[in-house]
mmCIF file of C-alpha atoms in Angstrom:
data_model
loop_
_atom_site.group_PDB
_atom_site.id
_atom_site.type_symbol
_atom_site.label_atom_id
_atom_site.label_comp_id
_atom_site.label_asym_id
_atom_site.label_seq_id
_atom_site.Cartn_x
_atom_site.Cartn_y
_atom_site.Cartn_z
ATOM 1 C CA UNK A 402 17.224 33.470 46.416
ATOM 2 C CA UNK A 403 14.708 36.067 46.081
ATOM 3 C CA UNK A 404 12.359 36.670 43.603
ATOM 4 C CA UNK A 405 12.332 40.078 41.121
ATOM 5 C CA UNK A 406 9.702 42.101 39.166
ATOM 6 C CA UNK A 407 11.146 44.646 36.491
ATOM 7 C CA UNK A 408 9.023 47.067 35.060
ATOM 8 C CA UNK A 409 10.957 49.744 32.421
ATOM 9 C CA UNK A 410 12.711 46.507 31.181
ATOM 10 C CA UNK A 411 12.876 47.993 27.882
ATOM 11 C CA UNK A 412 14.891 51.358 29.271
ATOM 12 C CA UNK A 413 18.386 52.504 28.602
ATOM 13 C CA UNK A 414 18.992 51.663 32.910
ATOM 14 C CA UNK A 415 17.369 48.629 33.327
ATOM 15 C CA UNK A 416 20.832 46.323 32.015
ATOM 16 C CA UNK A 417 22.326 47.597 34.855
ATOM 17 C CA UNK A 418 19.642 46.036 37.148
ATOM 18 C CA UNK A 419 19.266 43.057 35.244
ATOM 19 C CA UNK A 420 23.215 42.602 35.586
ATOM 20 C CA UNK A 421 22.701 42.954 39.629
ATOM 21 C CA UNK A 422 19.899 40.706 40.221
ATOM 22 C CA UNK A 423 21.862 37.959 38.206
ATOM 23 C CA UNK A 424 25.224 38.888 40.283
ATOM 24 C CA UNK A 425 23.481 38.656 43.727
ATOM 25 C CA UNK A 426 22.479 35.173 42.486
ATOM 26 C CA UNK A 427 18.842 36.044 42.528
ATOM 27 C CA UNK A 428 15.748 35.530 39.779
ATOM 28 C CA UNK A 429 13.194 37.477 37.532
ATOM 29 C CA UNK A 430 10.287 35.951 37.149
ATOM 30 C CA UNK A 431 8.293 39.043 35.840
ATOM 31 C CA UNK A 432 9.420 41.857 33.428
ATOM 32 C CA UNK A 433 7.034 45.087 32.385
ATOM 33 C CA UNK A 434 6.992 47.736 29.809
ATOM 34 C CA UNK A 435 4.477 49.268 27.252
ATOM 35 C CA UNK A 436 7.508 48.758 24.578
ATOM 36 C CA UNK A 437 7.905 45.424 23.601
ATOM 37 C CA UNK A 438 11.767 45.484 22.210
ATOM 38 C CA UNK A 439 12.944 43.323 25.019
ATOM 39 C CA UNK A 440 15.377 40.630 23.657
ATOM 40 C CA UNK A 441 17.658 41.885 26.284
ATOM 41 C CA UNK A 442 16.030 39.043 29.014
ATOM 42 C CA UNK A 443 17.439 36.400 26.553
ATOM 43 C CA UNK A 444 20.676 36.990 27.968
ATOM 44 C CA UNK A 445 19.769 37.205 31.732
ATOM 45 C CA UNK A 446 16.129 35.649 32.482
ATOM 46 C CA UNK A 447 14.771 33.938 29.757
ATOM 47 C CA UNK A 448 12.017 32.105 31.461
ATOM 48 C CA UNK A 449 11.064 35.310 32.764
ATOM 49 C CA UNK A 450 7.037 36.363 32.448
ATOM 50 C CA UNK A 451 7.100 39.016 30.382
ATOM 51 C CA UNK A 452 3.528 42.375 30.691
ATOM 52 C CA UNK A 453 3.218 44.936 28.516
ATOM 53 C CA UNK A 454 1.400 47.008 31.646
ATOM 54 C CA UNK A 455 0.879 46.479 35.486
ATOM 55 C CA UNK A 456 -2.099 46.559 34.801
ATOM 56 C CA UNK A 457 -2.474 43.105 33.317
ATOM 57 C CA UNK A 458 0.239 41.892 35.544
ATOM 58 C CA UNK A 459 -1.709 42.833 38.255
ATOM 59 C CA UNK A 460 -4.530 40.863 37.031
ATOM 60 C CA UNK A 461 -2.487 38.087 36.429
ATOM 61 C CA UNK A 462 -1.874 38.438 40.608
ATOM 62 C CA UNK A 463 -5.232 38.389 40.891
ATOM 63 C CA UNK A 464 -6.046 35.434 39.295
ATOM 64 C CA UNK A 465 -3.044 33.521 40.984
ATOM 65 C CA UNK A 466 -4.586 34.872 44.270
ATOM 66 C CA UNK A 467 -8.160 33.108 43.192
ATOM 67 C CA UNK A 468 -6.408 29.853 42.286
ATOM 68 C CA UNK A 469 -5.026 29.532 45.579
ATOM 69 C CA UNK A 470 -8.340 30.573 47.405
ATOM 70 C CA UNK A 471 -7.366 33.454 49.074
ATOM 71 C CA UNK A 472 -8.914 37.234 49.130
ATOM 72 C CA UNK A 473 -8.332 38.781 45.590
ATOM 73 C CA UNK A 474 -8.357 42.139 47.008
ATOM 74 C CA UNK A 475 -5.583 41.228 49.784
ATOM 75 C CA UNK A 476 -3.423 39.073 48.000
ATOM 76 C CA UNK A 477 0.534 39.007 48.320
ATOM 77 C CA UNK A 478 2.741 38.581 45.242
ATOM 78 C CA UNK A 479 5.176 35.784 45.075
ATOM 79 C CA UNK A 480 7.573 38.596 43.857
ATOM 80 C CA UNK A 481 9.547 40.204 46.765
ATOM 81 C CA UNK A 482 11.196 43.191 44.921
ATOM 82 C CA UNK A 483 10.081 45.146 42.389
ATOM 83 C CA UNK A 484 12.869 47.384 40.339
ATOM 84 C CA UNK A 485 11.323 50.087 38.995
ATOM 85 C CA UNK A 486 13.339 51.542 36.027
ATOM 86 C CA UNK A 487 10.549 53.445 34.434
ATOM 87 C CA UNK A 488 10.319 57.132 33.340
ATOM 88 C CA UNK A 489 10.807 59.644 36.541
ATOM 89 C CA UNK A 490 7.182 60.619 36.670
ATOM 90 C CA UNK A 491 5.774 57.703 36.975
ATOM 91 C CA UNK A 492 8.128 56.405 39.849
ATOM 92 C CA UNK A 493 5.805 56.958 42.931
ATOM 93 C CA UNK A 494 2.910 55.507 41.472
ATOM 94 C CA UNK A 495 4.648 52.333 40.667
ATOM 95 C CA UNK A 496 6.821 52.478 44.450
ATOM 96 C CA UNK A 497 2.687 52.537 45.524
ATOM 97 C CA UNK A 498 1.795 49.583 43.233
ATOM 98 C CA UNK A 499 4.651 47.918 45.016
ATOM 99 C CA UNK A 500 3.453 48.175 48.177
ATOM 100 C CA UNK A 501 -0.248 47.657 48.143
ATOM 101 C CA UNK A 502 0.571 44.443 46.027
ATOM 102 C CA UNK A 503 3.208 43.193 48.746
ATOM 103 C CA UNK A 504 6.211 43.791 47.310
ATOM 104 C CA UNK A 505 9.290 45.941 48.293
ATOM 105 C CA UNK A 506 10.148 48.814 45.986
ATOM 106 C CA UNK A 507 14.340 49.439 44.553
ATOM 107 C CA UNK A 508 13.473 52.151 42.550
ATOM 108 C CA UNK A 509 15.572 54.293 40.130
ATOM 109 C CA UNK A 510 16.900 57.659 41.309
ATOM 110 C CA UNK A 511 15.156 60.786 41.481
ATOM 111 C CA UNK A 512 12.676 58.527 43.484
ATOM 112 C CA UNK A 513 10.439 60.948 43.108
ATOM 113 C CA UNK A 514 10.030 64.644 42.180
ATOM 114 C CA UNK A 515 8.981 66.267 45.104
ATOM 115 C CA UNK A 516 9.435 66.408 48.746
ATOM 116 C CA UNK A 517 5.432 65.953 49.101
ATOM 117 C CA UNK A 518 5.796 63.188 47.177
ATOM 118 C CA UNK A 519 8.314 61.790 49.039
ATOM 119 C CA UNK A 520 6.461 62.567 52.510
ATOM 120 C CA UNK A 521 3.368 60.286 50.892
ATOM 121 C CA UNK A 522 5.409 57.161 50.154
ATOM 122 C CA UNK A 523 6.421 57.354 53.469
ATOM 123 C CA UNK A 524 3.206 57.650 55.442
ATOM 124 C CA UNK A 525 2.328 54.599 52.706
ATOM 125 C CA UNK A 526 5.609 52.673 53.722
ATOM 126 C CA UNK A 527 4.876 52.660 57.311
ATOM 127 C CA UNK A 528 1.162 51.741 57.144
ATOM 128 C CA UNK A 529 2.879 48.020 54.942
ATOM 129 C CA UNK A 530 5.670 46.056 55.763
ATOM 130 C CA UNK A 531 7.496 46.787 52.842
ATOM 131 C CA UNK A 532 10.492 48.928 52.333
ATOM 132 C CA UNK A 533 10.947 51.014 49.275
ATOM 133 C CA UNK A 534 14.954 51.724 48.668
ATOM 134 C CA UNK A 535 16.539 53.876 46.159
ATOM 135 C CA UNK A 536 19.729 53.464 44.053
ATOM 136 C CA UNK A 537 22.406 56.247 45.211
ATOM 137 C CA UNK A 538 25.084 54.500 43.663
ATOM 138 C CA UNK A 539 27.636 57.526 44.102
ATOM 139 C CA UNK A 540 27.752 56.966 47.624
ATOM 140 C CA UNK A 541 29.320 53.354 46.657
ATOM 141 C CA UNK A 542 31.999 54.743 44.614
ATOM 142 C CA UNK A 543 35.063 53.891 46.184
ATOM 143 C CA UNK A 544 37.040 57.180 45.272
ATOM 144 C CA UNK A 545 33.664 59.107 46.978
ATOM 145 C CA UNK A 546 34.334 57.010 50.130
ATOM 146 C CA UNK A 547 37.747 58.013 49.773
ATOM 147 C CA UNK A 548 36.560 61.615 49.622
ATOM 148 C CA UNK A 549 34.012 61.269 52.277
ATOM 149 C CA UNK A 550 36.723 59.660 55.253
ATOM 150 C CA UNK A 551 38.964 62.486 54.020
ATOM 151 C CA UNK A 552 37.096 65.612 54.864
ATOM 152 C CA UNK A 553 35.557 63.636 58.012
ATOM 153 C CA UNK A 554 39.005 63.846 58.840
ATOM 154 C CA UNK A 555 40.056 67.481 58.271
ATOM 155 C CA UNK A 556 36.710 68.311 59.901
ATOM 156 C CA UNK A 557 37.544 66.372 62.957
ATOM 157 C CA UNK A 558 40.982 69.252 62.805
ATOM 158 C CA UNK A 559 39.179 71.771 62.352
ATOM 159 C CA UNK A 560 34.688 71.800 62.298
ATOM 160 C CA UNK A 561 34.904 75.358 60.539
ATOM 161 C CA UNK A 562 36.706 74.340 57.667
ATOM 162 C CA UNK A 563 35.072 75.123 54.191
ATOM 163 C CA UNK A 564 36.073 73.704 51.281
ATOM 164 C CA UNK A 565 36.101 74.957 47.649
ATOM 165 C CA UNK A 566 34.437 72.694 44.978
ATOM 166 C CA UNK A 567 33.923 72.968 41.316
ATOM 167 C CA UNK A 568 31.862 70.810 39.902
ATOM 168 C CA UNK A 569 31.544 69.773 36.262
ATOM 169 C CA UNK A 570 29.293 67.084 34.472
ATOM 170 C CA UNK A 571 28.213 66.930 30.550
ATOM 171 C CA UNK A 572 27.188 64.390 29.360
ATOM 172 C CA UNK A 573 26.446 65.062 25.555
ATOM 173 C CA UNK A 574 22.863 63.711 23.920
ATOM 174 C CA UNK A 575 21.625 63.547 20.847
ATOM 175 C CA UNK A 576 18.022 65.872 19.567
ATOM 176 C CA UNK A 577 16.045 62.819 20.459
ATOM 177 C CA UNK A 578 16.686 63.462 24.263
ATOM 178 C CA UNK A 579 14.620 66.727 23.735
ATOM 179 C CA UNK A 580 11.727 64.856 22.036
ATOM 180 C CA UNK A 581 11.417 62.239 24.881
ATOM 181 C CA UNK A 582 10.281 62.401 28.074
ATOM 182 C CA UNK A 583 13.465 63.509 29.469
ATOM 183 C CA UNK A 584 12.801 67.075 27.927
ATOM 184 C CA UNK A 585 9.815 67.467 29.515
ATOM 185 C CA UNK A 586 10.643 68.981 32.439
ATOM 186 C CA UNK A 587 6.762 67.640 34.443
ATOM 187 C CA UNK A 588 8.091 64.128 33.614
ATOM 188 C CA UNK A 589 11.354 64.283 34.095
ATOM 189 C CA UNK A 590 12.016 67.048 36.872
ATOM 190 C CA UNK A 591 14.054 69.248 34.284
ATOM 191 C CA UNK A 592 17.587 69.236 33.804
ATOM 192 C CA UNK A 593 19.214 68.976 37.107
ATOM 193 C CA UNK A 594 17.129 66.144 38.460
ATOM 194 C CA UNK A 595 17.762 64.097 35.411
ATOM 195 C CA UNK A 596 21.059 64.049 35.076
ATOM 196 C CA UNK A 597 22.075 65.596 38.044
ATOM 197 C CA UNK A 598 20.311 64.482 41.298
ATOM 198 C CA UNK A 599 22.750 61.345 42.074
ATOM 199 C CA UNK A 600 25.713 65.033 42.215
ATOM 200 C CA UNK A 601 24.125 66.426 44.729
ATOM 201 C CA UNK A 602 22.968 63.612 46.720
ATOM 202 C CA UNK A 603 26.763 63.229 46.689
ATOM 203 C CA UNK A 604 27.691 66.384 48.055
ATOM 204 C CA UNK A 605 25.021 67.213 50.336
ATOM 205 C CA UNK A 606 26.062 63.945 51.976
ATOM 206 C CA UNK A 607 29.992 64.966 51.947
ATOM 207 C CA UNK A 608 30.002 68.251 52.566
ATOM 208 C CA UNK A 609 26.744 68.560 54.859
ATOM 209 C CA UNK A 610 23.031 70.135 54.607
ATOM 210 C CA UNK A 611 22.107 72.772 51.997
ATOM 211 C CA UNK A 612 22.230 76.327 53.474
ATOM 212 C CA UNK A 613 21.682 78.627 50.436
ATOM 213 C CA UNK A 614 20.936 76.792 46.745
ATOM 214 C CA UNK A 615 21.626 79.348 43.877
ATOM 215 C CA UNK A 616 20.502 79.253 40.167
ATOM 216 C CA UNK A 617 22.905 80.857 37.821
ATOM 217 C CA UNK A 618 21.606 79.975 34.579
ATOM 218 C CA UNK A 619 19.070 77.713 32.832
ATOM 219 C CA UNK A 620 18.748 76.141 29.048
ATOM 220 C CA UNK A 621 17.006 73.434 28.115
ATOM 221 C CA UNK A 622 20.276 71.970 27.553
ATOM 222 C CA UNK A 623 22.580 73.253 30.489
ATOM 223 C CA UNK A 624 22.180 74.476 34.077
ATOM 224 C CA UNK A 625 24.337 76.005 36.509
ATOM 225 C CA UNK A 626 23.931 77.322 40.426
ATOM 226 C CA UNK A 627 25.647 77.620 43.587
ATOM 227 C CA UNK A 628 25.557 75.250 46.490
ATOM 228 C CA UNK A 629 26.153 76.394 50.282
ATOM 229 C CA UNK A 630 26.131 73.757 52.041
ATOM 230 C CA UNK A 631 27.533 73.200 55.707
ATOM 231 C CA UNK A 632 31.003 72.648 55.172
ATOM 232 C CA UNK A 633 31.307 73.495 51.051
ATOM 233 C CA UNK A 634 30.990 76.331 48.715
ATOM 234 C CA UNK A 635 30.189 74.582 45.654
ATOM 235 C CA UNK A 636 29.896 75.851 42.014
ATOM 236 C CA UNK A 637 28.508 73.650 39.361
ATOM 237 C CA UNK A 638 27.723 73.143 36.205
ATOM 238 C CA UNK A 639 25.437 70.180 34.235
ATOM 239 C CA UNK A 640 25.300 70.150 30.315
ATOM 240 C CA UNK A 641 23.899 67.456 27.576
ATOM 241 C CA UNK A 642 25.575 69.612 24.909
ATOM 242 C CA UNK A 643 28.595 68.116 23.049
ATOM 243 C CA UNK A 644 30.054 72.481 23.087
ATOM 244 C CA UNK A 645 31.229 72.266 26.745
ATOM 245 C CA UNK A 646 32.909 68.588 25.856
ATOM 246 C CA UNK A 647 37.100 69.080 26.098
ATOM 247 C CA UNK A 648 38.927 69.559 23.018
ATOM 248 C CA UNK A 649 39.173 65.909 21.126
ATOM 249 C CA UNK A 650 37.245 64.340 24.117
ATOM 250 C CA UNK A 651 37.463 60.230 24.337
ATOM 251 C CA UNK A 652 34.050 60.321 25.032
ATOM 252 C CA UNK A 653 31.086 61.720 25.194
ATOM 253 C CA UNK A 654 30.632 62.284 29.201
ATOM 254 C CA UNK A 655 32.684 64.049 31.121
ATOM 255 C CA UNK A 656 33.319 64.296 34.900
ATOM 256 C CA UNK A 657 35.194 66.689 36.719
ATOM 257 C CA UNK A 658 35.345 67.478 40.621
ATOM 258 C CA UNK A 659 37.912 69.751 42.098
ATOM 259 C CA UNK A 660 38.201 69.938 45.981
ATOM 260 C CA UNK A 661 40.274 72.853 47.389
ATOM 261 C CA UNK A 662 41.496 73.311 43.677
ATOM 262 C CA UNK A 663 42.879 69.135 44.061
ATOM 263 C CA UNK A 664 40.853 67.012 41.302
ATOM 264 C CA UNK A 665 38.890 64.028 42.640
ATOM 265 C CA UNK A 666 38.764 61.152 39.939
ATOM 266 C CA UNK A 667 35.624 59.734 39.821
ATOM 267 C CA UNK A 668 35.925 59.541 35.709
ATOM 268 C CA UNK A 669 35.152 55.360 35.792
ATOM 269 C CA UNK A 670 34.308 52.750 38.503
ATOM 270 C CA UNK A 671 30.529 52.995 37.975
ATOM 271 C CA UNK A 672 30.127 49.627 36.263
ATOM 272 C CA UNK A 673 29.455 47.550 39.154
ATOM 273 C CA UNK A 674 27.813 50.611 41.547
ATOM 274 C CA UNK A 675 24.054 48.989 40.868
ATOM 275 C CA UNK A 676 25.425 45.399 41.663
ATOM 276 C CA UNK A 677 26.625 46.877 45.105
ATOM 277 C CA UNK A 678 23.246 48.987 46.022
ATOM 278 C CA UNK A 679 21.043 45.411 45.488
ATOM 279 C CA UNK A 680 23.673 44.181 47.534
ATOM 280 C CA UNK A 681 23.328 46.254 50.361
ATOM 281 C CA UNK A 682 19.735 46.379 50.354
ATOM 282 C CA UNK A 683 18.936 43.065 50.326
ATOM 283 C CA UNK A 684 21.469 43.150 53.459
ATOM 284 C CA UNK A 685 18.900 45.359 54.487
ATOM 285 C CA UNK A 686 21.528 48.666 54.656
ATOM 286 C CA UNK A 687 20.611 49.935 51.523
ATOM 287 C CA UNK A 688 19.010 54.047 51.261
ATOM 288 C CA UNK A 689 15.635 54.455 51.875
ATOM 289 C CA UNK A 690 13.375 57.098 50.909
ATOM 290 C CA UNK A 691 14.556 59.686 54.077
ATOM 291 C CA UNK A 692 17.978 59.262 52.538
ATOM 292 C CA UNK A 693 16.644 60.981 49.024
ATOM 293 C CA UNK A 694 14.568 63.716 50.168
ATOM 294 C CA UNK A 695 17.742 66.315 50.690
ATOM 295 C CA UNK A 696 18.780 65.826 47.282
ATOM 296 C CA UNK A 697 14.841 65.890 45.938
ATOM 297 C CA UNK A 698 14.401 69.245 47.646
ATOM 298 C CA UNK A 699 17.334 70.478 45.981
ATOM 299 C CA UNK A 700 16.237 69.938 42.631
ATOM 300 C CA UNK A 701 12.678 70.771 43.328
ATOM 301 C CA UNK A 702 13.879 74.158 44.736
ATOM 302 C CA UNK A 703 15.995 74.657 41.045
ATOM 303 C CA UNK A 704 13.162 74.229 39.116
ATOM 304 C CA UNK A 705 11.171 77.363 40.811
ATOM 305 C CA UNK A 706 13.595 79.811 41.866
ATOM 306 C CA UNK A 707 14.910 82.763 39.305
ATOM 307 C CA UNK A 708 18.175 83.024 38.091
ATOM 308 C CA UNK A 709 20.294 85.119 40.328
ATOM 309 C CA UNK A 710 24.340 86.605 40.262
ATOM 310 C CA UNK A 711 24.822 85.737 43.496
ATOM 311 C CA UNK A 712 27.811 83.322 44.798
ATOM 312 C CA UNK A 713 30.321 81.949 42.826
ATOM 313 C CA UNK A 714 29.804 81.497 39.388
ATOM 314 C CA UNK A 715 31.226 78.241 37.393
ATOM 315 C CA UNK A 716 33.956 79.557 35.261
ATOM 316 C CA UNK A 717 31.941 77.630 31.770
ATOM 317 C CA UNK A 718 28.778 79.394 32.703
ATOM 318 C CA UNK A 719 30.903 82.787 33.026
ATOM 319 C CA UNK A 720 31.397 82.463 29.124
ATOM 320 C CA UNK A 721 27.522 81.773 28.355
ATOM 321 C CA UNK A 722 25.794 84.779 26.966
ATOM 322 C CA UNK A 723 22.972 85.775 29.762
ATOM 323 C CA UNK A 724 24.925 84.092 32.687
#
C-alpha cells in the first residue's frame, strides 16, 4: 500500500483521483486546498489530514522531521505520491514541492505550460530520485488503442499513407468558466491547452510528430487550426459554447473523430481512464514528463502564432464570421 498526498482536493478533477487511489487499494493520508468545501473525503479517506496550503503542510513535515531527530532541511515525507489536481499554473511549482520534499509527482494534464518549463522539471527530476508522471488518460482508452494498432497496421502496408481526420470537441460551460481561472489564458494556457491538450497528445502519438501546426481561428470561447503531422492531415475544432452542440444534444459534451471519413467512437469509456494511469504508474509504466512535451509545444505554439487560411479548414469554423 502506498501512501497519497492530494492537493486541489476541492477541484472539479480531483474525484476522479480520489476514486483511483481507493481502487488501487492504496491510502490518503494528506489532502490540500485554499477552499475548504471538502466533504467529498468523507466518502473515500476520512481519516485523511486535511491543509488549507503546502505551506503549513510543509511545516507540519518539518516538525515530524524534528520529532524524529533528523535534518529539518533534508527530511523525507512519509507520503510517496503526491496528486496534484490544482489550477494549470501552478502545476510545476507544486511537481517541484514534490520533489524537494521526497515525494513522486502524478500530476494533472497540461503538466505544465511550456516546453521550458517542462525542460526544468526535468533537469530537477534527475538531480532526486523521484519521478514525476502525468495523466494521459486518452492513450488508455480502449477504442484509441484500437485506433492506434490499426493505422500501425496500414502503415506497416504502406509508410506513406496519410490519413484524413476531423476532429470535433465542445464541451459547453457556463459564464462562470470565463470568470475563473480557466479564462485566463496565463493560468490556464488558453483554450486549447485546457480543454484540448489530452486531443492532441492523442494524435501526435497516433498519427506521428507535428510537421506544420496551423491556427484558423481564435475566441475566447472556440479555437480551430490545422495539424500536419507525420502520417495525418488533421482539422479540428474545440468549443465551450452550447451553439456548436447538435440539434437536441443528450448532453452537454460532444466528441467526434472521423478517420478517412470512418467515425471513431470514443463518445464514453472515460470513467475508469484515471484508475488505469495510477495503475500503470505505480507499475512504474506510466508517462513521464518527455511523454508531454510534444503535446505542450503544440499548445504553446497556438497561443503565439496568428491566425492564418492555410490547410484545411474545419467545416464549423467555415461558418464562423472572421474564419
Amino acid at each position: 500500500m502506498y501512501a497519497f498526498g492530494l492537493v486541489g482536493v476541492a477541484g472539479f478533477v480531483a474525484k476522479r483521483h480520489l476514486q483511483a487511489i481507493k481502487q488501487t487499494n492504496n491510502t490518503l493520508l494528506v489532502a490540500i486546498d485554499t477552499n475548504d468545501c471538502v466533504g467529498i473525503l468523507d466518502s473515500y479517506f476520512p481519516d485523511a489530514r486535511f491543509f488549507l496550503s503546502l505551506e503549513s503542510f510543509s511545516a507540519f513535515l518539518q516538525n515530524q522531521s524534528i520529532n524524529n531527530q533528523s535534518q529539518p532541511l533534508d527530511f523525507q515525507s512519509p507520503i510517496d505520491f503526491l496528486s496534484i489536481v490544482t489550477p494549470n499554473f501552478l502545476h510545476k511549482s507544486h511537481c517541484e514541492f514534490a520533489l524537494k520534499h521526497g515525494m513522486n509527482a502524478i500530476c494533472e494534464k497540461p503538466l505544465v505550460l511550456s516546453a521550458q518549463d517542462a525542460r526544468e522539471l526535468l533537469a530537477l527530476e534527475k538531480n532526486s530520485n523521484k519521478k514525476i508522471w502525468t495523466i494521459l488518460q486518452l492513450r488508455l482508452h480502449p477504442n484509441i488503442i484500437a485506433l492506434k494498432k490499426r493505422v500501425d497496421s496500414i502503415l506497416a502496408q504502406n509508410s506513406a499513407h496519410i490519413f484524413d481526420i476531423e476532429l470535433t470537441y465542445i464541451t459547453a460551460r457556463g459564464s462562470w468558466f470565463f470568470v475563473s481561472w480557466k479564462g485566463d489564458e496565463a493560468k490556464s494556457g488558453g483554450l486549447a491547452c485546457n480543454i484540448g491538450i489530452h486531443f492532441f497528445d492523442m494524435l501526435q502519438y497516433i498519427f506521428g510528430a507535428v510537421e506544420k501546426n496551423i491556427l484558423h481561428y481564435k475566441s475566447r470561447e472556440t479555437m480551430s487550426g490545422f495539424l500536419q503531422c507525420k502520417h495525418a492531415q488533421i482539422s479540428w475544432f474545440l468549443s465551450v459554447s452550447s451553439n456548436f452542440l447538435p440539434e437536441n444534444p443528450q448532453a452537454r459534451t460532444y466528441r467526434c473523430m472521423r478517420v478517412d471519413s470512418e467515425e471513431v467512437d470514443f463518445s464514453s469509456g472515460f470513467e475508469d481512464l484515471h484508475t488505469q494511469s495510477y495503475r500503470q504508474i505505480l507499475e512504474g509504466k506510466g508517462f513521464g514528463i518527455e511523454s508531454s512535451l510534444p503535446s505542450i509545444k503544440i499548445v504553446e505554439t497556438l497561443r503565439s502564432i496568428p491566425p492564418s487560411k492555410e490547410g484545411r479548414i474545419h467545416p464549423l469554423c467555415e461558418k464562423l464570421k472572421g474564419a
